[in-house]
Structure formats: C-alpha cells, structure tokens
Coordinates of C-alpha atoms in Angstrom, one line a residue:
Chain A
M1 CA 11.7 29.3 8.1
T2 CA 11.8 27.9 4.1
D3 CA 14.7 25.1 4.9
V4 CA 12.1 23.9 7.6
I5 CA 10.6 21.4 5.4
K6 CA 13.5 20.1 3.6
L7 CA 15.0 18.7 7.5
T8 CA 14.3 15.0 8.0
A9 CA 12.0 13.7 11.0
A10 CA 15.0 13.0 12.7
E11 CA 16.3 16.7 12.7
T12 CA 13.2 18.5 12.9
A13 CA 12.3 16.2 16.2
A14 CA 15.4 16.9 17.6
R15 CA 15.4 21.0 16.8
I16 CA 11.3 20.5 18.6
T17 CA 13.0 18.7 21.8
N18 CA 15.7 21.1 21.8
G19 CA 13.1 24.3 22.0
D20 CA 15.0 25.5 18.7
L21 CA 11.7 25.2 16.9
T22 CA 8.2 25.1 17.8
A23 CA 6.0 22.2 16.6
E24 CA 4.0 25.0 15.5
A25 CA 5.9 26.5 13.3
V26 CA 6.8 23.7 11.5
T27 CA 3.3 22.3 11.2
E28 CA 2.8 25.9 9.9
A29 CA 5.9 26.2 6.9
H30 CA 4.1 22.4 5.8
L31 CA 0.8 23.8 5.3
A32 CA 2.1 27.0 3.8
R33 CA 4.0 24.7 1.5
I34 CA 1.2 22.4 1.5
D35 CA -0.9 25.7 -0.2
A36 CA 1.8 26.6 -1.9
V37 CA 3.0 23.7 -4.5
D38 CA -0.4 21.4 -4.0
E39 CA -2.9 22.5 -6.8
K40 CA -0.1 21.5 -8.7
V41 CA 1.2 17.8 -7.2
H42 CA -2.3 17.3 -5.9
A43 CA -0.9 13.8 -3.5
F44 CA -3.7 15.0 -0.6
L45 CA -6.9 14.2 -0.3
H46 CA -7.6 16.8 2.6
V47 CA -5.7 18.8 4.3
D48 CA -6.4 18.8 8.2
R49 CA -5.2 22.1 8.9
E50 CA -7.0 23.0 12.6
G51 CA -6.6 19.2 13.8
A52 CA -2.7 19.1 13.2
L53 CA -1.9 22.7 14.8
A54 CA -3.6 22.0 17.3
Q55 CA -2.2 18.4 17.6
A56 CA 1.4 20.5 17.2
R57 CA 0.4 23.1 20.1
A58 CA -0.3 19.8 22.4
V59 CA 3.4 18.6 21.8
D60 CA 4.6 22.6 22.5
A61 CA 2.8 22.1 25.1
Q62 CA 4.2 19.2 26.6
R63 CA 7.5 19.9 26.0
A64 CA 7.1 23.5 28.0
A65 CA 5.7 21.3 31.0
G66 CA 8.9 19.8 30.7
E67 CA 7.3 16.4 29.9
P68 CA 9.4 14.3 28.2
L69 CA 8.9 14.2 23.6
G70 CA 8.6 10.9 21.7
P71 CA 11.3 10.7 19.1
L72 CA 9.0 12.2 16.3
A73 CA 6.7 14.1 18.7
G74 CA 5.7 17.0 16.3
V75 CA 7.0 15.6 13.4
P76 CA 3.8 16.1 10.2
L77 CA 3.2 13.2 8.4
A78 CA 0.9 12.8 5.9
L79 CA -1.5 9.8 6.1
K80 CA -2.9 7.5 3.4
D81 CA -6.4 7.9 3.1
I82 CA -6.8 4.0 3.7
F83 CA -6.8 3.8 7.4
T84 CA -9.8 5.2 9.9
T85 CA -8.9 8.6 11.0
K86 CA -12.2 9.5 14.2
G87 CA -13.8 12.5 12.7
I88 CA -11.7 13.2 9.7
P89 CA -13.1 12.0 6.5
T90 CA -11.6 8.4 5.4
T91 CA -12.2 7.7 1.3
C92 CA -9.4 4.7 0.4
G93 CA -9.6 6.6 -2.9
S94 CA -13.4 5.7 -3.4
K95 CA -16.4 7.1 -4.4
I96 CA -17.9 5.2 -2.2
L97 CA -16.6 6.6 0.8
E98 CA -17.3 10.1 0.1
G99 CA -18.4 12.0 2.7
W100 CA -18.2 9.3 5.4
I101 CA -16.5 10.2 8.8
P102 CA -15.3 6.9 10.6
P103 CA -16.5 6.8 14.2
Y104 CA -12.8 5.2 14.7
D105 CA -9.3 5.7 14.6
A106 CA -6.9 2.8 12.7
T107 CA -4.5 1.3 15.7
V108 CA -1.8 3.1 13.5
T109 CA -3.6 6.3 13.8
R110 CA -3.8 6.3 17.3
K111 CA 0.0 5.1 17.7
L112 CA 1.0 8.2 15.6
K113 CA -1.4 10.8 18.0
E114 CA 0.3 8.8 21.3
A115 CA 3.3 9.3 19.7
G116 CA 3.2 12.8 19.2
V117 CA 2.9 12.7 15.4
V118 CA 1.5 15.3 13.5
I119 CA -1.3 13.7 10.8
L120 CA -1.7 17.4 8.5
G121 CA -4.0 15.1 6.1
K122 CA -4.6 12.4 3.9
T123 CA -3.2 11.3 0.5
N124 CA -4.3 10.6 -2.9
M125 CA -4.3 6.7 -3.5
D126 CA -5.9 4.1 -6.2
E127 CA -9.1 2.8 -4.9
F128 CA -9.1 0.6 -2.2
A129 CA -5.2 0.7 -2.4
M130 CA -6.1 -1.2 -6.5
G131 CA -3.9 0.3 -9.0
S132 CA 0.3 0.8 -9.7
S133 CA -0.2 4.9 -10.6
T134 CA -2.2 6.8 -8.7
E135 CA -5.0 7.2 -12.0
N136 CA -7.9 4.7 -10.1
S137 CA -8.4 7.1 -7.9
A138 CA -11.8 8.4 -7.6
Y139 CA -10.5 11.8 -6.5
G140 CA -8.1 12.6 -10.2
P141 CA -4.1 11.2 -10.7
T142 CA -1.5 12.8 -8.7
G143 CA 1.4 14.2 -10.3
N144 CA 5.0 12.9 -9.2
P145 CA 7.1 15.8 -8.6
W146 CA 9.7 14.9 -11.0
D147 CA 7.5 15.1 -13.7
L148 CA 3.9 16.3 -12.8
T149 CA 3.1 15.3 -16.3
R150 CA 4.3 11.2 -14.6
I151 CA 2.6 8.6 -12.0
P152 CA 4.0 8.7 -8.9
G153 CA 3.3 5.4 -9.1
G154 CA 1.0 3.3 -6.7
S155 CA -1.0 2.9 -4.8
G156 CA 0.3 5.2 -2.7
G157 CA 1.0 7.9 -5.3
G158 CA 0.2 10.7 -3.1
S159 CA 2.0 9.7 0.4
A160 CA 4.9 9.5 -2.0
A161 CA 4.3 12.7 -3.4
A162 CA 4.0 14.6 -0.5
L163 CA 7.4 13.4 0.7
A164 CA 8.6 14.3 -2.8
S165 CA 7.4 18.0 -3.0
Y166 CA 8.7 19.0 1.2
Q167 CA 4.8 18.7 1.7
A168 CA 5.6 16.8 4.7
P169 CA 8.9 14.7 5.9
L170 CA 7.4 11.3 6.6
A171 CA 4.0 9.9 5.3
I172 CA 2.0 6.2 6.1
G173 CA 1.6 3.6 3.0
T174 CA 0.3 0.3 2.5
D175 CA 1.7 -2.5 0.4
T176 CA -0.4 -5.8 -1.0
G177 CA 1.4 -6.2 -4.2
G178 CA 4.3 -3.2 -4.1
S179 CA 1.5 0.2 -3.2
I180 CA 4.5 1.6 -0.3
R181 CA 7.6 0.6 -3.0
Q182 CA 7.3 1.3 -6.3
P183 CA 5.5 5.1 -5.4
A184 CA 9.1 4.6 -3.5
A185 CA 11.4 3.7 -6.1
V186 CA 9.7 6.3 -8.5
T187 CA 9.7 9.9 -6.6
A188 CA 13.3 9.4 -5.0
T189 CA 12.2 8.1 -1.1
V190 CA 12.3 5.3 0.7
G191 CA 9.5 3.0 1.8
V192 CA 9.8 0.1 3.3
K193 CA 7.0 -2.8 3.6
P194 CA 7.8 -4.5 7.4
T195 CA 7.0 -8.3 7.7
Y196 CA 4.0 -9.5 7.0
G197 CA 2.0 -9.3 10.9
G198 CA 4.4 -6.4 11.9
V199 CA 2.3 -3.6 11.5
S200 CA -1.8 -3.5 13.1
R201 CA -4.6 -4.0 10.0
Y202 CA -7.3 -2.7 12.0
G203 CA -8.9 0.6 10.9
M204 CA -7.0 0.2 7.8
I205 CA -9.8 -0.6 5.1
A206 CA -9.0 -4.9 3.8
F207 CA -8.2 -4.4 0.2
S208 CA -6.4 -8.7 0.0
S209 CA -5.6 -9.0 3.5
S210 CA -3.4 -11.8 3.4
L211 CA -1.1 -9.2 1.2
D212 CA -1.9 -5.8 2.6
Q213 CA 0.6 -4.8 5.2
G214 CA 0.9 -0.4 6.6
G215 CA 4.8 0.6 6.8
P216 CA 6.8 3.9 6.8
C217 CA 7.4 6.3 4.1
A218 CA 10.3 8.7 4.4
R219 CA 12.8 10.7 2.6
T220 CA 15.8 9.0 4.4
V221 CA 16.5 5.8 6.2
L222 CA 16.5 6.4 9.6
D223 CA 13.4 8.7 9.1
A224 CA 11.9 5.4 7.8
A225 CA 12.7 3.6 10.8
L226 CA 12.1 6.0 13.6
L227 CA 8.6 5.8 12.1
H228 CA 8.5 2.3 11.9
E229 CA 9.4 2.0 14.8
V230 CA 6.7 4.1 16.2
M231 CA 3.4 2.6 14.2
A232 CA 4.5 -1.2 14.7
G233 CA 3.9 -4.0 17.5
H234 CA 1.6 -6.7 18.4
D235 CA -1.9 -5.4 18.7
P236 CA -4.7 -7.4 19.9
M237 CA -7.6 -5.6 17.6
D238 CA -5.7 -7.9 14.9
S239 CA -6.0 -11.4 14.9
T240 CA -2.6 -11.8 12.3
S241 CA -0.8 -9.2 14.2
I242 CA 2.3 -10.6 15.1
D243 CA 3.1 -11.4 19.0
A244 CA 6.4 -11.2 19.4
P245 CA 8.9 -7.7 19.7
V246 CA 9.6 -4.7 17.1
P247 CA 12.7 -6.7 15.1
A248 CA 15.2 -3.2 16.6
V249 CA 15.2 -0.6 13.3
V250 CA 16.1 2.1 14.7
E251 CA 19.6 1.2 16.3
A252 CA 20.3 -1.1 12.5
A253 CA 19.5 2.0 10.6
R254 CA 21.8 4.3 13.0
S255 CA 24.6 1.0 12.5
G256 CA 24.7 0.5 8.5
N257 CA 26.8 -1.8 7.6
V258 CA 27.1 -4.5 4.8
K259 CA 31.3 -5.6 5.3
G260 CA 30.8 -9.2 5.6
M261 CA 27.2 -9.5 4.5
R262 CA 25.8 -12.3 2.1
I263 CA 23.6 -10.0 -0.8
G264 CA 21.6 -12.7 -3.3
V265 CA 20.4 -11.1 -7.0
I266 CA 17.8 -13.1 -8.6
K267 CA 18.6 -13.7 -12.1
E268 CA 14.8 -13.7 -13.0
F269 CA 14.6 -10.4 -11.8
A270 CA 16.1 -9.1 -15.2
G271 CA 15.5 -9.6 -19.6
E272 CA 12.3 -8.6 -21.3
G273 CA 10.6 -5.4 -19.7
Y274 CA 13.5 -4.2 -18.5
Q275 CA 14.4 -0.4 -18.8
A276 CA 18.5 -0.1 -19.8
G277 CA 18.7 3.0 -17.4
V278 CA 17.2 0.7 -14.7
V279 CA 19.5 -3.0 -15.0
Q280 CA 22.4 0.3 -14.9
R281 CA 22.1 1.7 -12.0
F282 CA 20.7 -1.6 -10.2
T283 CA 23.9 -2.8 -11.5
E284 CA 25.8 -0.2 -10.0
A285 CA 24.0 -0.2 -6.9
V286 CA 24.9 -4.0 -6.3
E287 CA 28.9 -3.1 -7.6
L288 CA 28.9 -0.4 -4.4
L289 CA 27.8 -3.3 -2.7
R290 CA 30.8 -5.2 -2.6
E291 CA 32.5 -2.0 -2.7
L292 CA 31.6 -1.5 0.3
G293 CA 31.9 -5.7 1.8
A294 CA 29.1 -7.3 0.2
Q295 CA 28.8 -11.0 -0.7
V296 CA 26.9 -10.6 -3.5
V297 CA 25.6 -14.1 -4.5
E298 CA 23.5 -15.0 -7.7
L299 CA 20.6 -17.4 -7.1
S300 CA 18.0 -18.4 -9.0
C301 CA 14.0 -18.3 -7.8
P302 CA 12.3 -20.4 -10.6
S303 CA 9.0 -19.7 -9.6
F304 CA 9.6 -16.5 -9.0
S305 CA 8.0 -16.0 -12.5
Y306 CA 4.4 -17.1 -11.8
A307 CA 4.4 -14.5 -9.2
L308 CA 2.5 -11.9 -11.0
P309 CA 0.0 -14.8 -12.9
A310 CA -0.8 -15.6 -8.8
Y311 CA -0.7 -12.5 -6.7
Y312 CA -3.4 -11.1 -9.8
L313 CA -6.0 -14.3 -9.1
I314 CA -5.0 -14.1 -4.5
A315 CA -5.5 -10.5 -4.6
P316 CA -9.1 -10.0 -6.7
S317 CA -10.6 -12.8 -4.8
E318 CA -9.4 -12.2 -1.4
C319 CA -11.2 -8.4 -2.5
S320 CA -14.2 -9.9 -4.1
S321 CA -15.0 -11.0 -0.7
N322 CA -13.3 -8.5 1.0
L323 CA -15.1 -5.6 -0.8
A324 CA -18.7 -7.6 -0.1
R325 CA -19.4 -5.2 2.7
F326 CA -20.0 -1.8 1.0
D327 CA -23.5 -2.9 0.8
A328 CA -25.1 0.1 1.1
M329 CA -26.8 -0.8 4.0
R330 CA -24.7 1.1 7.2
Y331 CA -22.4 2.9 5.8
G332 CA -21.4 5.0 2.6
L333 CA -23.0 5.7 -0.8
R334 CA -26.3 4.6 -1.2
A335 CA -27.9 4.5 -4.8
G336 CA -31.3 4.1 -6.9
D337 CA -33.6 3.8 -3.4
D338 CA -36.2 5.4 -4.0
G339 CA -38.4 3.2 -2.3
T340 CA -39.6 0.8 -5.1
R341 CA -36.5 -0.8 -5.3
S342 CA -35.2 -4.2 -3.3
A343 CA -32.2 -4.3 -0.7
E344 CA -30.4 -6.2 -3.0
E345 CA -31.4 -3.9 -5.9
V346 CA -30.1 -0.8 -4.3
T347 CA -26.9 -2.9 -3.6
A348 CA -25.9 -3.5 -7.6
L349 CA -26.2 0.0 -8.6
T350 CA -24.3 1.9 -5.4
R351 CA -21.6 -0.6 -6.6
E352 CA -22.0 0.2 -9.8
A353 CA -22.2 4.0 -9.1
G354 CA -19.9 4.0 -6.4
F355 CA -16.6 1.5 -7.6
G356 CA -14.3 2.9 -10.2
P357 CA -13.2 0.4 -13.3
E358 CA -10.6 -1.5 -11.9
V359 CA -12.2 -2.0 -8.1
K360 CA -15.1 -3.8 -10.6
R361 CA -12.8 -5.3 -12.8
R362 CA -10.8 -7.0 -9.9
I363 CA -14.4 -7.4 -8.1
I364 CA -15.3 -9.7 -11.4
L365 CA -12.3 -11.8 -11.9
G366 CA -12.2 -12.4 -8.5
T367 CA -15.8 -14.0 -8.4
Y368 CA -14.4 -15.6 -11.6
A369 CA -11.4 -17.9 -10.3
L370 CA -13.7 -18.5 -6.6
S371 CA -16.6 -19.3 -9.2
S372 CA -17.3 -23.5 -8.9
G373 CA -16.0 -25.1 -12.1
Y374 CA -12.7 -22.8 -12.0
Y375 CA -11.2 -22.4 -8.1
D376 CA -9.3 -25.5 -8.5
A377 CA -7.8 -24.4 -11.8
Y378 CA -6.9 -20.4 -10.9
Y379 CA -7.6 -19.5 -6.9
G380 CA -6.4 -22.9 -6.0
S381 CA -3.4 -23.6 -7.9
A382 CA -2.2 -19.9 -7.0
Q383 CA -2.0 -20.8 -3.9
K384 CA 0.3 -23.7 -4.7
V385 CA 2.7 -21.1 -6.4
R386 CA 2.3 -19.2 -3.3
T387 CA 4.1 -22.1 -1.6
L388 CA 6.2 -22.5 -4.3
I389 CA 7.8 -19.1 -4.1
T390 CA 7.9 -19.4 -0.1
R391 CA 10.2 -22.7 -0.4
D392 CA 12.4 -19.8 -3.1
F393 CA 12.4 -17.6 -0.7
Q394 CA 13.3 -19.8 1.7
R395 CA 16.2 -21.8 0.0
A396 CA 17.7 -18.0 -0.9
F397 CA 17.9 -17.1 2.6
E398 CA 20.1 -19.9 3.8
Q399 CA 22.4 -18.8 1.1
V400 CA 22.0 -15.1 2.0
D401 CA 21.4 -12.2 4.1
V402 CA 19.4 -10.6 2.1
I403 CA 18.3 -10.3 -1.6
V404 CA 18.4 -7.4 -3.8
S405 CA 16.7 -6.1 -7.4
P406 CA 15.4 -3.0 -8.8
T407 CA 12.0 -2.4 -7.4
T408 CA 10.4 -1.6 -10.2
P409 CA 11.1 -2.7 -14.2
T410 CA 11.0 1.3 -15.5
T411 CA 11.1 4.6 -14.5
A412 CA 7.4 6.5 -14.1
F413 CA 5.5 6.3 -17.7
P414 CA 3.3 9.3 -18.5
I415 CA -0.1 9.7 -16.8
G416 CA -3.3 7.8 -19.2
E417 CA 0.3 5.7 -20.8
R418 CA -1.4 2.2 -19.8
T419 CA -4.6 2.9 -17.7
D420 CA -6.7 1.4 -20.8
D421 CA -4.4 -1.7 -20.4
P422 CA -4.8 -4.0 -17.3
M423 CA -2.4 -6.4 -17.7
A424 CA 0.6 -3.4 -18.8
M425 CA 0.0 -1.5 -15.4
Y426 CA -0.1 -5.2 -13.6
L427 CA 4.1 -5.4 -14.7
A428 CA 5.1 -2.5 -12.9
D429 CA 4.2 -4.5 -9.7
L430 CA 6.6 -7.7 -10.8
C431 CA 9.4 -7.7 -8.5
T432 CA 7.7 -6.4 -5.2
I433 CA 4.8 -9.2 -5.8
P434 CA 6.9 -12.0 -4.2
A435 CA 8.3 -10.6 -1.0
N436 CA 4.1 -10.2 -0.6
L437 CA 3.1 -13.2 -0.9
A438 CA 5.9 -14.4 1.3
G439 CA 5.0 -12.2 3.8
N440 CA 9.2 -11.2 3.9
A441 CA 10.1 -7.5 4.9
A442 CA 10.9 -4.8 2.1
M443 CA 12.4 -1.7 1.1
S444 CA 13.1 0.5 -2.0
L445 CA 15.4 3.1 -1.6
P446 CA 17.2 5.7 -4.6
C447 CA 20.1 4.2 -6.3
G448 CA 20.6 6.9 -8.5
L449 CA 18.7 8.3 -12.2
A450 CA 18.2 6.8 -15.5
P451 CA 20.7 8.3 -17.7
E452 CA 18.1 8.1 -21.0
D453 CA 15.1 10.0 -18.8
G454 CA 16.3 11.5 -15.6
L455 CA 14.0 9.8 -13.2
P456 CA 14.2 8.3 -10.4
V457 CA 15.5 4.4 -10.2
G458 CA 15.0 2.1 -7.3
L459 CA 16.9 -0.6 -5.7
Q460 CA 14.6 -2.8 -3.6
I461 CA 16.3 -5.1 -0.6
V462 CA 13.8 -8.2 0.8
A463 CA 14.2 -9.7 3.6
P464 CA 13.3 -12.8 5.5
A465 CA 10.5 -12.0 7.7
L466 CA 11.0 -10.4 11.1
K467 CA 14.6 -9.6 10.0
D468 CA 13.2 -6.2 9.1
D469 CA 16.0 -4.6 11.2
R470 CA 18.6 -6.2 7.9
L471 CA 17.0 -3.7 5.6
Y472 CA 17.6 -0.8 7.2
R473 CA 21.6 -1.8 8.0
V474 CA 21.8 -2.7 5.3
G475 CA 19.4 0.8 3.4
A476 CA 21.6 3.1 5.8
A477 CA 25.2 1.5 4.7
V478 CA 23.5 2.2 0.5
E479 CA 21.9 5.8 1.2
A480 CA 25.3 7.0 3.2
A481 CA 27.6 5.5 0.6
F482 CA 25.3 7.1 -2.3
V483 CA 24.9 10.1 -0.5
T484 CA 29.1 10.6 -0.9
K485 CA 28.8 9.4 -4.0
W486 CA 26.4 12.0 -5.1
G487 CA 27.1 15.0 -3.0
H488 CA 23.7 15.2 -1.9
P489 CA 20.2 13.6 -1.4
L490 CA 19.1 12.3 -4.5
L491 CA 16.0 14.2 -4.1
E492 CA 18.0 17.8 -4.2
E493 CA 18.1 17.0 -8.1
A494 CA 14.2 17.4 -8.5
P495 CA 13.1 20.2 -10.8
Q496 CA 11.6 23.3 -8.8
L497 CA 7.9 23.5 -7.9
Chain B
M1 CA -8.9 -22.5 -20.7
A2 CA -11.8 -21.4 -22.0
G3 CA -11.9 -17.5 -22.7
I4 CA -14.1 -16.1 -20.5
T5 CA -17.4 -14.4 -22.4
R6 CA -20.0 -11.3 -22.3
E7 CA -22.8 -13.7 -21.0
E8 CA -20.0 -14.7 -18.2
V9 CA -19.2 -11.4 -17.2
A10 CA -23.1 -10.4 -17.1
H11 CA -23.4 -13.1 -14.8
L12 CA -20.7 -12.4 -13.1
G13 CA -21.6 -9.6 -12.5
K14 CA -25.2 -10.6 -11.0
L15 CA -23.1 -12.7 -8.1
A16 CA -20.8 -10.0 -7.2
R17 CA -24.0 -7.6 -7.1
I18 CA -22.7 -5.3 -9.6
E19 CA -25.0 -3.3 -12.3
L20 CA -23.0 -3.6 -15.5
S21 CA -24.1 -1.2 -18.5
A22 CA -23.8 -2.7 -22.0
E23 CA -20.6 -0.6 -22.3
E24 CA -18.7 -2.0 -19.7
L25 CA -20.2 -5.9 -20.6
D26 CA -18.0 -5.6 -23.4
H27 CA -15.2 -3.9 -21.8
F28 CA -14.6 -5.5 -19.4
A29 CA -15.3 -9.0 -21.3
G30 CA -12.1 -8.7 -23.8
Q31 CA -10.1 -7.5 -20.5
L32 CA -10.7 -10.1 -19.0
D33 CA -10.5 -12.3 -21.4
D34 CA -6.8 -11.0 -21.9
I35 CA -5.8 -11.2 -17.7
I36 CA -7.3 -14.6 -17.4
G37 CA -5.3 -15.3 -20.4
A38 CA -2.4 -14.4 -18.9
V39 CA -2.9 -15.4 -15.1
A40 CA -3.9 -18.6 -16.4
R41 CA -0.4 -20.5 -16.3
V42 CA -0.4 -21.4 -12.6
S43 CA -2.0 -23.9 -13.0
E44 CA 1.0 -25.4 -15.4
V45 CA 3.5 -25.1 -12.3
A46 CA 3.0 -27.1 -9.7
G47 CA 2.3 -31.0 -8.8
E48 CA -0.1 -32.0 -6.9
D49 CA 1.9 -32.9 -3.9
V50 CA 2.5 -29.2 -3.1
P51 CA 0.2 -28.5 -0.2
P52 CA -1.8 -24.9 -0.9
T53 CA -0.7 -21.6 0.6
S54 CA -3.4 -19.1 1.8
H55 CA -1.3 -17.2 4.0
P56 CA 1.5 -16.0 5.4
L57 CA 1.5 -16.4 9.0
P58 CA 0.2 -20.4 10.4
L59 CA -3.4 -18.8 12.0
T60 CA -4.8 -19.4 15.0
N61 CA -7.6 -18.1 16.4
V62 CA -7.1 -15.4 18.9
M63 CA -9.4 -15.4 21.6
R64 CA -9.9 -12.6 24.9
P65 CA -12.4 -12.9 28.2
D66 CA -15.8 -12.4 27.2
T67 CA -15.6 -9.2 29.1
V68 CA -17.9 -5.9 28.3
R69 CA -15.5 -3.0 27.2
P70 CA -16.4 0.6 25.5
S71 CA -17.3 0.2 22.5
L72 CA -19.4 2.3 19.8
T73 CA -22.3 4.3 21.3
P74 CA -25.7 3.4 18.7
Q75 CA -25.1 6.9 17.1
E76 CA -21.9 6.2 16.4
A77 CA -22.9 3.2 15.0
L78 CA -25.5 4.9 12.5
S79 CA -23.4 7.9 12.2
G80 CA -22.9 6.8 8.3
A81 CA -25.8 5.1 7.6
P82 CA -27.7 6.5 5.0
A83 CA -30.8 5.8 6.3
Q84 CA -31.4 4.9 10.3
E85 CA -34.7 5.1 11.8
Q86 CA -35.5 3.9 15.6
Q87 CA -31.9 3.4 16.5
R88 CA -31.8 0.5 13.8
F89 CA -30.1 1.4 10.2
K90 CA -32.6 1.6 7.9
V91 CA -32.9 -1.1 4.6
P92 CA -34.6 -0.7 0.8
Q93 CA -37.6 -3.6 1.3
I94 CA -35.7 -7.7 1.4
L95 CA -38.5 -9.3 0.8
G96 CA -41.0 -8.6 -1.9
E97 CA -44.3 -7.3 -2.3
D98 CA -46.5 -10.5 -1.8

C-alpha cells in the first residue's frame, strides 16, 4: 500500500477506474503520508481530512453506480492557499486573512470538485504570492524535500514540496513571475504556467492581475497535462479569460516528439549569476534535444535584460492597488479598533499588524512608482519595456517553435540566506519573468542534478501564447529521454524523509 | 534618479494606509533605495515611439444581460466581517467627532 503514494496521477486514476484501488484508500494513503512527513516538510497550512475522504467516497459511489469517471477522478491534490475554498480556511500565507472562511469557491476549486479530484488541503506559500522561497509565509517556511534546510522555491513552495515528498501526486500553483516554475525546478517536479487568460482567475486572490496565472504542478508531464485540461477553459466570471478552446495538451503529452522542431536558445539567459552546474545540465539538455532531432537556433532578445527591473515596477504597482481591498472593514483582520480611532487609522494599524515585511515593501514600492512625478519614469517606462519584451518574443517565435533556458540561475539556496536582501531574492526569477510580461505559456521540468551540490536543475520551455500544447510535446520527449538515460525519474534520487 | 529618503517612506506609508514603525522606516528606506537604484534603468531603454503595454491581452469590456441570478446571502456576505450590526458591516467612525 505504501507504493500507492508513488503512483502517477494517470496510473492512480486508471486503477481507481478499473477497480484495482478505491479513491478512499488512495486518499487514506496520502493522509497517512502527510501525518508521517509534513511535520518536517511543512507543505500544508491546512489539511481537510473529512472533506477529502467525503470527496473520495463520492467518487467510489459514482463508480459503484456505474457512472463514468473523469480522467482524474479520485486523485488527491494539494491546492495553493491562494484559491478560495468554500467553508475551508484560505489565508494566502498572510496573517491578515488568518481564520477567514471564504463563502465561495474559486472557479479552479469548483472545476476540481466537479472532476472528482480530491482536495487534500491548502499549501504554504509566500504571503500573497510575493517571494521566491516561501520564507515570506506568515506561517513559517517550507523545507525542500531534497534538503530540508533549503528553500523549496516560491511562492508556491508548499505545492512543489508536497509533490516532491509524495504527499500528493498533483498540486496547483499560481505564477506571476515564476512562482510555479521556480519551485518545480528546485524540487525536480513539473510546473506549467499556462498562456495568460487560459485558466480563470476568479477566486484566485489577486497579486498582479496582468501577470497572475494559475497552473498545474505534477511529477510527470502527462499528469500536468491532465490537470491542465481539468482546470483550464473560458470562464465568464473572469473578464480576462480567453474565449478559445483549451489547447490539446493531453494529446501533446502523449505524443512527445521534437523531430524537426526549431528550438531557440536565448543568448541573454547566461553569464554572471548562473551557477556552473546549472549551466552544465542546461547545455546537456540542449544537446539531448539535438540528438532527438530538433534544430537548435541561437537567438538574441536584447530587451530581456530589462525584464527583471520592469517586473519589479509593474508587479508592485499592481499589488499596491490590489491589496487596497484589505481595509479591515468587510473581512479579515481588524486591529486597533478601540472605539476612539477613525476607520482610516484602524485600516493603517490593521495593515501594519497583518502584512509581513515583503508585502509592505512591495506596496510602498508600487505606491512610489505610481505617484505623480515618478509615474512616467518608473511605471510608464516599465510598460514600454513590456512592449519591447513582447516584440523580442514575437521576433524569436518567427524563427523557432519554442525557447529553452535554465528555469532559475541557481539550485535551491539555504533557508535564511536571502531573506534580508530583496534584490538577491529577486534574481531567482531572472529567466521566468519575461514569459509573464508577454503572457506566453511556459513549463519547467527536471534536467538533472547540479554536480557541485547534488540539487535539482530545471529546464524551462517557453511557447507562444495559446500554443501550450508545444510545451507538453517537447516536455514529454525530453522527460522520456532523460528517464531512459537516468534509468528512473529524477525524484527517485531524493533522500528518504 | 533621486534616492528614496526615510521621510518619503513615511509619506508613502501614509498614502498606502500602512502604519510604519521607526525601525521599519529605517530598514525600508535603505532597501527601497537599493531596489529603486536597480530598477531605474528601465527608463533608459525605450524610446518615445514605443507604446506602453499594460496587459498581455487586448482588453475589451465583457458584458452580460442584467438578469437576476443566485448570489451570496446577506449572512454569507457578512460571514467574514470583523463586526456587524443590523445585517450591515459595522465600521469605526468615518467622520470626526465635530
């Protein structure tokens, strides 16, 4: 029975469908795993034991009644605590939402439930998804299952750590500047940021609305594709949701092949700040793509070197506006209301008490970038850079089908190393940010361990908007070739917890 | 570009409705100065002729018929309120005493 937790989501669903396993037994096995290891890992902020078992039993009853089951029915999932869940606490990693019970489900939550996916609980994250290490959570850090003294990436470190420690075969994250892909890279799991607008943002607590995108996290490319198909699609509740069919990602993941594909390598994603072992594994991955029949093209995207500065003006600007809703009036924390203070004073005291340092830093930075006298130089210029980056991508995609790069410049760093050096922390997102600014689809998947520290390295694949299927076609081919070469999935090399 | 001073951080805190302690003002002033110093170069790259991009998608208003449909009950809408009275959100005073 212990092997149940190591199955892929696709295998688990197949075995539930053919009666080999019950959804309840699968859920029990994962709850037992959570009990056994999550004290060490701290991937979950809340485990919904009763809700998960009830959902699992409902799937088993559905099967017993002869009703058809969806492709992920009965498969357990770890949901990032940024998605609202009716009746289940949702904190977004913040003290300001401690104890808040949402009165409604996010569209993603609703779709998961309708598909029979079993939501085990809510995962840890940097407060309001601001961070690259999960250390900005108000509820304490999460450990990387490869080395519990290191960060699991962020902001979706809890979701990635849950996958890498076999507490769930599926998870969901959100990616504003790399918060799905960077955690995937440093934990040897798979994470996808779909095309902007591909997955509904309704009920996904807003950080930077023009960049935020929910997406699937898994241990295999096919599992990510199956989850992608369940969670994506047009939603009238989100005015930025794309009214177009979901790209055929599952079909692509089942037919991985790069023969004849043109694959771009961006000159600017290299040089200072890139760890030698990361560069080595990336170079080998490019070599592998060549061996598999792809044509590798070197490209230059000169404006990408301005992506990080543009992002750290645009995202804080949008967050300073979005987080104004936390005003201590309608929900969440209220501090300092002693009967003598004004509403405005209570709001300021509540935000002082409820927000952590990184959230305050970004709100203040955004307020600065948007203030009169600085608006043109900062926010205005950053928006122009966004145009240049989009144009660089357009030019690149005239010559290639996908672009590859390292997902993040270094492997997982020690917990505490960058907490008081925001600029050092921001560098973790160097390679992932351009895709958010342009709204493209992107994936990270494992491409080996860095020789110097034995920690996972991620390969990033970027595709044009609405061509998410290309990520899966290339990702599946690379994954199959690597697993053949290694003799097993990379995660098998992680230490026992 | 000008640096960011402690006084400016205090003013920004006021605008953003965040009370900041003396230690936070000292700490943030230095850090924000570093961050602004590192991101200010965005103004060097794009010429006058480059249009700004505010969003990856061409945004248009999304309309729907104005019909009655199920929504949260008053009880649900108030379920997270820090304080409530007579089926309303109860807030601290919003006007002065006099």
